[in-house]
mmCIF file of C-alpha atoms and ligand atoms in Angstrom:
data_model
loop_
_atom_site.group_PDB
_atom_site.id
_atom_site.type_symbol
_atom_site.label_atom_id
_atom_site.label_comp_id
_atom_site.label_asym_id
_atom_site.label_seq_id
_atom_site.Cartn_x
_atom_site.Cartn_y
_atom_site.Cartn_z
ATOM 1 C CA UNK A 1 3.746 21.464 -27.301
ATOM 2 C CA UNK A 2 2.851 22.836 -23.923
ATOM 3 C CA UNK A 3 1.787 20.983 -20.824
ATOM 4 C CA UNK A 4 0.577 23.610 -18.371
ATOM 5 C CA UNK A 5 -0.743 23.539 -14.803
ATOM 6 C CA UNK A 6 -4.199 23.852 -16.319
ATOM 7 C CA UNK A 7 -3.641 20.648 -18.303
ATOM 8 C CA UNK A 8 -2.297 18.883 -15.224
ATOM 9 C CA UNK A 9 -5.361 19.960 -13.249
ATOM 10 C CA UNK A 10 -7.710 18.702 -15.955
ATOM 11 C CA UNK A 11 -5.801 15.431 -16.045
ATOM 12 C CA UNK A 12 -6.238 14.980 -12.300
ATOM 13 C CA UNK A 13 -9.981 15.517 -12.743
ATOM 14 C CA UNK A 14 -9.974 12.843 -15.443
ATOM 15 C CA UNK A 15 -8.166 10.460 -13.088
ATOM 16 C CA UNK A 16 -10.863 11.132 -10.480
ATOM 17 C CA UNK A 17 -13.572 10.313 -13.025
ATOM 18 C CA UNK A 18 -11.801 7.033 -13.844
ATOM 19 C CA UNK A 19 -11.733 6.180 -10.133
ATOM 20 C CA UNK A 20 -15.495 6.774 -9.866
ATOM 21 C CA UNK A 21 -15.941 4.495 -12.898
ATOM 22 C CA UNK A 22 -14.101 1.686 -11.105
ATOM 23 C CA UNK A 23 -10.423 1.865 -12.126
ATOM 24 C CA UNK A 24 -8.430 0.888 -9.057
ATOM 25 C CA UNK A 25 -4.857 0.152 -10.160
ATOM 26 C CA UNK A 26 -2.700 2.985 -8.752
ATOM 27 C CA UNK A 27 0.051 2.457 -11.300
ATOM 28 C CA UNK A 28 -2.422 2.762 -14.172
ATOM 29 C CA UNK A 29 -4.060 5.863 -12.678
ATOM 30 C CA UNK A 30 -0.613 7.441 -12.198
ATOM 31 C CA UNK A 31 0.320 6.759 -15.794
ATOM 32 C CA UNK A 32 -2.933 8.330 -17.072
ATOM 33 C CA UNK A 33 -2.197 11.280 -14.773
ATOM 34 C CA UNK A 34 1.139 11.782 -16.478
ATOM 35 C CA UNK A 35 0.516 11.384 -20.218
ATOM 36 C CA UNK A 36 -0.401 14.747 -21.848
ATOM 37 C CA UNK A 37 -3.389 13.462 -23.823
ATOM 38 C CA UNK A 38 -4.119 16.899 -25.313
ATOM 39 C CA UNK A 39 -0.905 16.650 -27.335
ATOM 40 C CA UNK A 40 -2.131 13.440 -29.021
ATOM 41 C CA UNK A 41 -5.137 15.180 -30.565
ATOM 42 C CA UNK A 42 -5.597 17.871 -33.205
ATOM 43 C CA UNK A 43 -5.493 21.294 -31.608
ATOM 44 C CA UNK A 44 -9.156 22.005 -32.374
ATOM 45 C CA UNK A 45 -10.028 19.271 -29.883
ATOM 46 C CA UNK A 46 -7.894 20.641 -27.039
ATOM 47 C CA UNK A 47 -10.904 21.372 -24.871
ATOM 48 C CA UNK A 48 -12.068 17.790 -25.176
ATOM 49 C CA UNK A 49 -8.776 16.106 -24.391
ATOM 50 C CA UNK A 50 -9.558 15.479 -20.741
ATOM 51 C CA UNK A 51 -13.152 14.404 -21.074
ATOM 52 C CA UNK A 52 -13.666 10.679 -20.819
ATOM 53 C CA UNK A 53 -14.454 10.310 -24.526
ATOM 54 C CA UNK A 54 -12.965 8.857 -27.691
ATOM 55 C CA UNK A 55 -12.052 11.389 -30.406
ATOM 56 C CA UNK A 56 -11.217 11.365 -34.092
ATOM 57 C CA UNK A 57 -7.553 11.440 -35.121
ATOM 58 C CA UNK A 58 -6.042 11.216 -38.617
ATOM 59 C CA UNK A 59 -6.984 8.581 -41.218
ATOM 60 C CA UNK A 60 -10.553 8.058 -39.937
ATOM 61 C CA UNK A 61 -9.337 6.530 -36.697
ATOM 62 C CA UNK A 62 -9.931 7.395 -33.056
ATOM 63 C CA UNK A 63 -7.912 7.908 -29.916
ATOM 64 C CA UNK A 64 -9.509 5.501 -27.452
ATOM 65 C CA UNK A 65 -11.616 6.713 -24.546
ATOM 66 C CA UNK A 66 -9.444 7.145 -21.407
ATOM 67 C CA UNK A 67 -11.659 4.714 -19.484
ATOM 68 C CA UNK A 68 -11.101 2.073 -22.152
ATOM 69 C CA UNK A 69 -7.335 2.628 -22.114
ATOM 70 C CA UNK A 70 -7.309 2.411 -18.306
ATOM 71 C CA UNK A 71 -9.556 -0.673 -18.290
ATOM 72 C CA UNK A 72 -7.495 -2.585 -20.859
ATOM 73 C CA UNK A 73 -4.219 -1.595 -19.195
ATOM 74 C CA UNK A 74 -5.542 -2.730 -15.811
ATOM 75 C CA UNK A 75 -6.492 -6.111 -17.297
ATOM 76 C CA UNK A 76 -2.989 -6.543 -18.719
ATOM 77 C CA UNK A 77 -1.466 -6.353 -15.193
ATOM 78 C CA UNK A 78 1.953 -5.328 -16.412
ATOM 79 C CA UNK A 79 5.187 -5.074 -14.481
ATOM 80 C CA UNK A 80 8.182 -2.905 -15.293
ATOM 81 C CA UNK A 81 10.309 -4.313 -18.133
ATOM 82 C CA UNK A 82 7.527 -6.670 -19.268
ATOM 83 C CA UNK A 83 7.495 -7.229 -22.997
ATOM 84 C CA UNK A 84 4.144 -6.082 -24.400
ATOM 85 C CA UNK A 85 2.773 -6.109 -27.945
ATOM 86 C CA UNK A 86 0.146 -3.536 -28.895
ATOM 87 C CA UNK A 87 -1.988 -3.957 -32.025
ATOM 88 C CA UNK A 88 -3.200 -0.597 -33.385
ATOM 89 C CA UNK A 89 -0.694 2.141 -32.480
ATOM 90 C CA UNK A 90 -3.038 4.888 -33.724
ATOM 91 C CA UNK A 91 -2.281 8.163 -31.944
ATOM 92 C CA UNK A 92 0.246 6.457 -29.674
ATOM 93 C CA UNK A 93 -1.669 7.378 -26.515
ATOM 94 C CA UNK A 94 -1.988 3.793 -25.259
ATOM 95 C CA UNK A 95 1.666 3.226 -26.205
ATOM 96 C CA UNK A 96 2.638 6.230 -24.065
ATOM 97 C CA UNK A 97 0.619 4.936 -21.098
ATOM 98 C CA UNK A 98 2.490 1.603 -21.352
ATOM 99 C CA UNK A 99 5.840 3.432 -21.603
ATOM 100 C CA UNK A 100 4.962 5.344 -18.405
ATOM 101 C CA UNK A 101 4.527 1.954 -16.723
ATOM 102 C CA UNK A 102 8.085 1.026 -17.659
ATOM 103 C CA UNK A 103 6.970 -1.597 -20.148
ATOM 104 C CA UNK A 104 8.990 -2.552 -23.237
ATOM 105 C CA UNK A 105 6.416 -1.820 -25.921
ATOM 106 C CA UNK A 106 6.225 -3.196 -29.448
ATOM 107 C CA UNK A 107 3.361 -1.674 -31.399
ATOM 108 C CA UNK A 108 1.942 -2.417 -34.856
ATOM 109 C CA UNK A 109 -0.078 -0.027 -37.045
ATOM 110 C CA UNK A 110 -1.417 -0.831 -40.511
ATOM 111 C CA UNK A 111 -2.045 2.720 -41.721
ATOM 112 C CA UNK A 112 1.114 4.303 -43.025
ATOM 113 C CA UNK A 113 -0.007 7.863 -42.312
ATOM 114 C CA UNK A 114 -0.566 7.118 -38.637
ATOM 115 C CA UNK A 115 2.539 4.971 -38.399
ATOM 116 C CA UNK A 116 4.682 7.857 -39.703
ATOM 117 C CA UNK A 117 3.022 10.532 -37.637
ATOM 118 C CA UNK A 118 3.202 8.602 -34.377
ATOM 119 C CA UNK A 119 6.766 7.340 -34.992
ATOM 120 C CA UNK A 120 7.835 10.988 -35.210
ATOM 121 C CA UNK A 121 5.711 12.244 -32.386
ATOM 122 C CA UNK A 122 6.257 9.793 -29.498
ATOM 123 C CA UNK A 123 10.048 10.330 -29.163
ATOM 124 C CA UNK A 124 9.438 14.088 -29.053
ATOM 125 C CA UNK A 125 7.554 13.525 -25.808
ATOM 126 C CA UNK A 126 10.282 11.206 -24.542
ATOM 127 C CA UNK A 127 8.281 8.009 -25.100
ATOM 128 C CA UNK A 128 10.521 5.375 -26.634
ATOM 129 C CA UNK A 129 8.782 2.214 -27.681
ATOM 130 C CA UNK A 130 11.156 -0.705 -28.308
ATOM 131 C CA UNK A 131 9.755 -0.956 -31.815
ATOM 132 C CA UNK A 132 6.976 0.674 -33.843
ATOM 133 C CA UNK A 133 6.069 -1.491 -36.787
ATOM 134 C CA UNK A 134 4.158 -0.755 -39.982
ATOM 135 C CA UNK A 135 2.303 -3.998 -40.629
ATOM 136 C CA UNK A 136 -0.641 -6.281 -40.016
ATOM 137 C CA UNK A 137 -1.535 -6.917 -36.405
ATOM 138 C CA UNK A 138 -3.419 -10.132 -37.238
ATOM 139 C CA UNK A 139 -0.038 -11.804 -37.585
ATOM 140 C CA UNK A 140 1.374 -10.521 -34.304
ATOM 141 C CA UNK A 141 5.159 -10.182 -34.192
ATOM 142 C CA UNK A 142 6.724 -13.601 -34.391
ATOM 143 C CA UNK A 143 10.343 -12.388 -34.351
ATOM 144 C CA UNK A 144 9.920 -10.795 -30.935
ATOM 145 C CA UNK A 145 7.606 -13.381 -29.334
ATOM 146 C CA UNK A 146 6.840 -14.543 -26.697
ATOM 147 C CA UNK A 147 5.196 -11.605 -24.906
ATOM 148 C CA UNK A 148 4.110 -11.081 -21.305
ATOM 149 C CA UNK A 149 1.104 -9.217 -22.626
ATOM 150 C CA UNK A 150 -0.694 -8.425 -25.882
ATOM 151 C CA UNK A 151 -3.259 -5.638 -26.128
ATOM 152 C CA UNK A 152 -5.507 -5.158 -29.146
ATOM 153 C CA UNK A 153 -6.938 -1.642 -29.481
ATOM 154 C CA UNK A 154 -9.312 -2.257 -32.400
ATOM 155 C CA UNK A 155 -12.415 -4.459 -32.566
ATOM 156 C CA UNK A 156 -11.458 -7.977 -33.685
ATOM 157 C CA UNK A 157 -14.158 -10.028 -35.483
ATOM 158 C CA UNK A 158 -12.378 -13.143 -34.157
ATOM 159 C CA UNK A 159 -9.333 -13.937 -32.021
ATOM 160 C CA UNK A 160 -6.256 -14.183 -34.277
ATOM 161 C CA UNK A 161 -4.477 -17.482 -33.492
ATOM 162 C CA UNK A 162 -0.949 -16.023 -33.774
ATOM 163 C CA UNK A 163 -1.690 -13.674 -30.890
ATOM 164 C CA UNK A 164 -2.541 -16.578 -28.571
ATOM 165 C CA UNK A 165 0.504 -18.539 -29.662
ATOM 166 C CA UNK A 166 2.837 -15.567 -29.108
ATOM 167 C CA UNK A 167 1.998 -15.327 -25.382
ATOM 168 C CA UNK A 168 4.362 -16.575 -22.680
ATOM 169 C CA UNK A 169 2.951 -19.124 -20.254
ATOM 170 C CA UNK A 170 1.208 -16.864 -17.728
ATOM 171 C CA UNK A 171 0.931 -14.132 -20.366
ATOM 172 C CA UNK A 172 -2.271 -12.157 -20.966
ATOM 173 C CA UNK A 173 -4.083 -11.170 -24.153
ATOM 174 C CA UNK A 174 -6.616 -8.339 -23.827
ATOM 175 C CA UNK A 175 -8.801 -8.131 -26.909
ATOM 176 C CA UNK A 176 -12.225 -6.656 -27.755
ATOM 177 C CA UNK A 177 -13.999 -9.364 -29.777
ATOM 178 C CA UNK A 178 -17.025 -8.759 -31.987
ATOM 179 C CA UNK A 179 -18.313 -6.924 -35.035
ATOM 180 C CA UNK A 180 -20.560 -3.900 -34.347
ATOM 181 C CA UNK A 181 -20.089 -4.243 -30.595
ATOM 182 C CA UNK A 182 -17.209 -6.019 -28.916
ATOM 183 C CA UNK A 183 -16.898 -7.967 -25.690
ATOM 184 C CA UNK A 184 -13.693 -7.150 -23.829
ATOM 185 C CA UNK A 185 -12.010 -10.518 -23.467
ATOM 186 C CA UNK A 186 -8.982 -11.609 -21.439
ATOM 187 C CA UNK A 187 -7.053 -14.783 -22.257
ATOM 188 C CA UNK A 188 -4.461 -16.055 -19.791
ATOM 189 C CA UNK A 189 -2.103 -18.703 -21.112
ATOM 190 C CA UNK A 190 -1.932 -21.584 -18.666
ATOM 191 C CA UNK A 191 -0.001 -24.079 -20.776
ATOM 192 C CA UNK A 192 1.094 -24.840 -24.323
ATOM 193 C CA UNK A 193 -2.511 -25.338 -25.428
ATOM 194 C CA UNK A 194 -4.421 -24.205 -22.371
ATOM 195 C CA UNK A 195 -6.050 -20.788 -22.051
ATOM 196 C CA UNK A 196 -8.302 -19.339 -19.411
ATOM 197 C CA UNK A 197 -10.912 -16.935 -20.805
ATOM 198 C CA UNK A 198 -12.744 -14.090 -19.023
ATOM 199 C CA UNK A 199 -15.256 -11.576 -20.390
ATOM 200 C CA UNK A 200 -15.741 -7.983 -19.224
ATOM 201 C CA UNK A 201 -18.719 -6.348 -20.891
ATOM 202 C CA UNK A 202 -19.326 -4.439 -24.086
ATOM 203 C CA UNK A 203 -17.175 -1.801 -25.752
ATOM 204 C CA UNK A 204 -17.116 -0.111 -29.152
ATOM 205 C CA UNK A 205 -13.924 0.104 -31.190
ATOM 206 C CA UNK A 206 -13.019 0.915 -34.777
ATOM 207 C CA UNK A 207 -12.543 -2.415 -36.587
ATOM 208 C CA UNK A 208 -9.332 -4.422 -36.737
ATOM 209 C CA UNK A 209 -9.002 -4.540 -40.509
ATOM 210 C CA UNK A 210 -7.820 -7.390 -42.703
ATOM 211 C CA UNK A 211 -6.234 -7.151 -46.154
ATOM 212 C CA UNK A 212 -5.314 -3.494 -46.485
ATOM 213 C CA UNK A 213 -7.178 -1.830 -49.423
HETATM 214 N N1 SAH B 1 -4.170 2.591 -29.403
HETATM 215 C C1 SAH B 1 -4.747 3.688 -30.172
HETATM 216 C C2 SAH B 1 -6.145 3.347 -30.654
HETATM 217 C C3 SAH B 1 -6.274 3.627 -32.118
HETATM 218 S S1 SAH B 1 -7.735 3.044 -32.895
HETATM 219 C C4 SAH B 1 -4.724 4.967 -29.392
HETATM 220 O O1 SAH B 1 -4.427 4.941 -28.190
HETATM 221 O O2 SAH B 1 -4.932 6.015 -29.986
HETATM 222 C C5 SAH B 1 -7.195 1.483 -33.592
HETATM 223 C C6 SAH B 1 -6.012 1.516 -34.521
HETATM 224 O O3 SAH B 1 -5.843 0.174 -35.030
HETATM 225 C C7 SAH B 1 -6.142 2.415 -35.741
HETATM 226 O O4 SAH B 1 -5.054 3.292 -35.791
HETATM 227 C C8 SAH B 1 -6.138 1.436 -36.927
HETATM 228 O O5 SAH B 1 -5.508 1.956 -38.084
HETATM 229 C C9 SAH B 1 -5.361 0.270 -36.349
HETATM 230 N N2 SAH B 1 -5.582 -1.011 -37.028
HETATM 231 C C10 SAH B 1 -6.726 -1.499 -37.607
HETATM 232 N N3 SAH B 1 -6.528 -2.737 -38.121
HETATM 233 C C11 SAH B 1 -5.219 -3.059 -37.866
HETATM 234 C C12 SAH B 1 -4.406 -4.205 -38.154
HETATM 235 N N4 SAH B 1 -4.880 -5.275 -38.812
HETATM 236 N N5 SAH B 1 -3.111 -4.178 -37.742
HETATM 237 C C13 SAH B 1 -2.604 -3.115 -37.059
HETATM 238 N N6 SAH B 1 -3.326 -1.994 -36.770
HETATM 239 C C14 SAH B 1 -4.627 -1.962 -37.168
#
């Protein structure tokens, strides 16, 4: 598990690409500049790790495109020690970016293979999520609610109600909503039953799945 000067150089180039694509948040760019993305992918994909592209990981899933990770993280507007729930741990790359930002991360994954792999792997890199959970993200994580932020990293056919209700007042839910194509959507909780909604263009994610098997 090496992180060489070559990798660091490639990572800086990736950060520059993200800047040209419109990512502005310095804290987010710094975090992307620090997380060794090549270690989150199978070794045969090493050369691709610092291109701005999604790639396959285990269990037919993907590690999100760096731009998408940066864009969603920017929308979350996190502060250190914020409590954030991630739906779709996958490779753990987004989890690691949140850890770099000093966030207390809770992350749910529904595929056991990925859950196991990532639970082992993240601590090896020094990334300690508060909790990694094997379960169904549609339900959120009631025991740990409310959250300052919730980020969904799979395409949701609809907005799961529990996720809205598990936000603090002022909290933000970033969720790609749609079937074949998703619209990146931000909900800001303004009151017990009041939510502001903003939309940010089209993205493509693997689906947020219901009823395992
Ligand atoms: N955040 C990940 C992206 C992984 S892709 C990364 O940075 O690599 C989306 C992930 O969501 C997949 O691992 C998939 O198994 C998971 N997923 C799909 N439906 C889910 C559900 N209902 N609950 C939790 N995780 C789910």
